[in-house]
Short mmCIF file of C-alpha atoms in Angstrom, two decimals:
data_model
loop_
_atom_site.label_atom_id
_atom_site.label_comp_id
_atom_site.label_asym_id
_atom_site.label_seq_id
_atom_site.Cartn_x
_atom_site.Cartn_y
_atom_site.Cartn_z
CA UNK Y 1 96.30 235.58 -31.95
CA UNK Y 2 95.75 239.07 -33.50
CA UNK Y 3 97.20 240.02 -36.45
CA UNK Y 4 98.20 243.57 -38.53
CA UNK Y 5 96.41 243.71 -42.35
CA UNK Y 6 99.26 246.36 -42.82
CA UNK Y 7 102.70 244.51 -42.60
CA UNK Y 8 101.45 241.03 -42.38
CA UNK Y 9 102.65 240.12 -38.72
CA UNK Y 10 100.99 238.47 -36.28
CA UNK Y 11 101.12 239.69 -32.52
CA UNK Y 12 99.82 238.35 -28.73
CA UNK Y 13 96.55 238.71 -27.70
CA UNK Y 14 97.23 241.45 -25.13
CA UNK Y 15 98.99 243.74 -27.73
CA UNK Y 16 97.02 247.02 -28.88
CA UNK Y 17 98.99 247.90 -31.55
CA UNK Y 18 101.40 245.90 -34.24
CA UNK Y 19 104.82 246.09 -33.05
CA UNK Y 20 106.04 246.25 -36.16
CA UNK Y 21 104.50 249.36 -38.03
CA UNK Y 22 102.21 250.37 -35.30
CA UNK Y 23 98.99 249.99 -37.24
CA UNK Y 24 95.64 248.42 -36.04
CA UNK Y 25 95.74 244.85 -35.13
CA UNK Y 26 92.14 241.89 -36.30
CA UNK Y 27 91.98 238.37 -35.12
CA UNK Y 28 93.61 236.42 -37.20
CA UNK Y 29 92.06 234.82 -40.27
CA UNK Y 30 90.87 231.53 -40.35
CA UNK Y 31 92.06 229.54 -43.24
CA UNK Y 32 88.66 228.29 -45.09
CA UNK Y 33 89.89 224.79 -47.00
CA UNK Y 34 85.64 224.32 -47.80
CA UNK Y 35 86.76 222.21 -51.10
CA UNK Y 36 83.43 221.74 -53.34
CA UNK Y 37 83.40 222.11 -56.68
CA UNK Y 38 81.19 225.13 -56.95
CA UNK Y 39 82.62 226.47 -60.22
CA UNK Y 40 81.81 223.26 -62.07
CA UNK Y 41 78.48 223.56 -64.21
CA UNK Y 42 75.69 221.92 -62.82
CA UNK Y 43 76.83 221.63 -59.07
CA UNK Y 44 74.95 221.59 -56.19
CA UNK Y 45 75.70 222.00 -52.37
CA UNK Y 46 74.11 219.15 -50.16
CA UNK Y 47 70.58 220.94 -49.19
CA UNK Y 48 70.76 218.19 -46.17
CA UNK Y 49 74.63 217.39 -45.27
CA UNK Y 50 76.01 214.37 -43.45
CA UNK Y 51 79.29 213.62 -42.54
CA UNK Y 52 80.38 210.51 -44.80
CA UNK Y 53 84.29 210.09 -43.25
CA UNK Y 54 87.59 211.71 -42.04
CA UNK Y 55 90.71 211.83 -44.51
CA UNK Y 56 93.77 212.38 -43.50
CA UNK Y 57 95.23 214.24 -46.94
CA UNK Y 58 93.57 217.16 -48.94
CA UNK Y 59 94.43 215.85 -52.37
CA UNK Y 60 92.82 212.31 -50.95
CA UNK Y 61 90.24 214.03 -49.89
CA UNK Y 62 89.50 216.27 -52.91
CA UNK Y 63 89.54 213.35 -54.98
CA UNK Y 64 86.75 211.60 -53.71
CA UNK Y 65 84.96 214.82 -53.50
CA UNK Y 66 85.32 215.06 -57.19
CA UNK Y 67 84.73 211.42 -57.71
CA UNK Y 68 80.76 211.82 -55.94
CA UNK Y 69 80.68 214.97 -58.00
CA UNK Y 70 81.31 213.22 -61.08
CA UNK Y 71 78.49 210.34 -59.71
CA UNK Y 72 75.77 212.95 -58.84
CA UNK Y 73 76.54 213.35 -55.36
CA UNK Y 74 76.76 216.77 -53.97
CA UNK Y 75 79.81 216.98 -51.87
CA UNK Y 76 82.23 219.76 -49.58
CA UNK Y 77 84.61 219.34 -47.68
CA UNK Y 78 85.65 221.02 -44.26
CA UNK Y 79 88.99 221.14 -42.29
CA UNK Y 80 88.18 218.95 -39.03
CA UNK Y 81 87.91 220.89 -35.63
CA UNK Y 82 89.52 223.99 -34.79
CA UNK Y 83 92.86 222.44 -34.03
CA UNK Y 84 92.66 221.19 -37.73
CA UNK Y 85 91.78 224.72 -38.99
CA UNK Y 86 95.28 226.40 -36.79
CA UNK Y 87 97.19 223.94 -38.10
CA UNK Y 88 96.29 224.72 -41.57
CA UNK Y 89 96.59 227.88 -40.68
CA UNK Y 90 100.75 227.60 -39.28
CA UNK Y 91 101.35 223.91 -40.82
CA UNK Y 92 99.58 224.08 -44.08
CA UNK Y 93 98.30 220.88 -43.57
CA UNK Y 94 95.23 220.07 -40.96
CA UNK Y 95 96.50 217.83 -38.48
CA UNK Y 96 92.88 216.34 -37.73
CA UNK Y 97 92.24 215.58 -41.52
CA UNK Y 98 89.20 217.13 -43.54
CA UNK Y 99 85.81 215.77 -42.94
CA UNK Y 100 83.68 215.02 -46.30
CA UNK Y 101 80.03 215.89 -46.03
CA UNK Y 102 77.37 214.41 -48.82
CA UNK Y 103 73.55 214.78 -49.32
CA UNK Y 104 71.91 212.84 -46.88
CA UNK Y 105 69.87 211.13 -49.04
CA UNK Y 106 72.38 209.90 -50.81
CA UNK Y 107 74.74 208.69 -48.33
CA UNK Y 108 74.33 204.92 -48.84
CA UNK Y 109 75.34 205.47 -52.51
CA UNK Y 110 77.78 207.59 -51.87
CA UNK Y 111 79.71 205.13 -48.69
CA UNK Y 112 79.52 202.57 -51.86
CA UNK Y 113 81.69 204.78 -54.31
CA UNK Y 114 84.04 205.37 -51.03
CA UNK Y 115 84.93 201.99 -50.36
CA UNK Y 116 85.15 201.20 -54.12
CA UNK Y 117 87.59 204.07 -54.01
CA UNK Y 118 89.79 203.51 -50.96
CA UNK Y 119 90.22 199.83 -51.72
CA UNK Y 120 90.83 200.26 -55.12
CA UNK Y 121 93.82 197.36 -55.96
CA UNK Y 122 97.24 198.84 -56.24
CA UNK Y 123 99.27 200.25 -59.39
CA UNK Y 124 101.87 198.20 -58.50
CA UNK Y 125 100.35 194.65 -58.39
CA UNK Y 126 101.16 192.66 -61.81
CA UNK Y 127 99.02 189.76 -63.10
CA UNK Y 128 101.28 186.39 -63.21
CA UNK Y 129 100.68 185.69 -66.54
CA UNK Y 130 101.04 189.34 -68.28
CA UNK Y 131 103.55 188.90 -70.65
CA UNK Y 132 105.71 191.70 -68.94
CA UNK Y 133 105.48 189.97 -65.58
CA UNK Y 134 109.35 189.46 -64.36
CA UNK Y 135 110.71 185.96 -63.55
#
């Protein structure tokens, strides 16, 4: 898919010109969803990345990011496969997920704080004997 940096439009592959305005068509732009959080003080990219798992949701996703972050653990994040990048790209959403990548040596620690994470109990679970339980 080629698309014109003038109006905005995409085009086919076999078109030489936009067929809107006529200008000069580029391959279209891959959406880059690399979520790390680059901008905080003190972080650091993964100088030896592994993949740690596969979430289906960004905000999911970017949560447990920030939760390694916040633990030490230097994290990014990646849209899954080029399928998952298009369908950012058309959907706004990656259809494969976004795979979350941590410093090697740290991946034990790091799978820990995951599964303490995803299995978290439920907001809406209330003890039997809290005094606003409902009878």
């Amino acid at each position: 898919m080629l698309w014109c940096s003038h109006c905005q439009c995409s085009a086919a592959d076999s078109a030489l010109t936009c067929p809107q305005c006529g200008g000069p068509l580029e391959p279209m732009p891959r959406a880059k969803w690399n979520f790390s959080l680059k901008d905080r003080p003190g972080h650091r990219m993964p100088q030896d990345p592994v993949h740690l798992t596969n979430l289906p949701d960004y905000a999911l996703a970017g949560m447990l990011a920030e939760l390694l972050e916040d633990n030490g653990i230097p994290s990014f994040l990646q849209e899954s496969g080029t399928l998952g990048q298009a369908s950012s790209t058309y959907l706004g959403t990656s259809l494969l997920g976004y795979d979350l990548y941590v410093e090697r040596s740290q991946l034990q620690e790091a799978t820990e704080w995951m599964n303490a994470f995803l299995n978290a109990p439920g907001d809406n679970v209330e003890a039997e004997d809290s005094e606003f339980a409902v009878d």
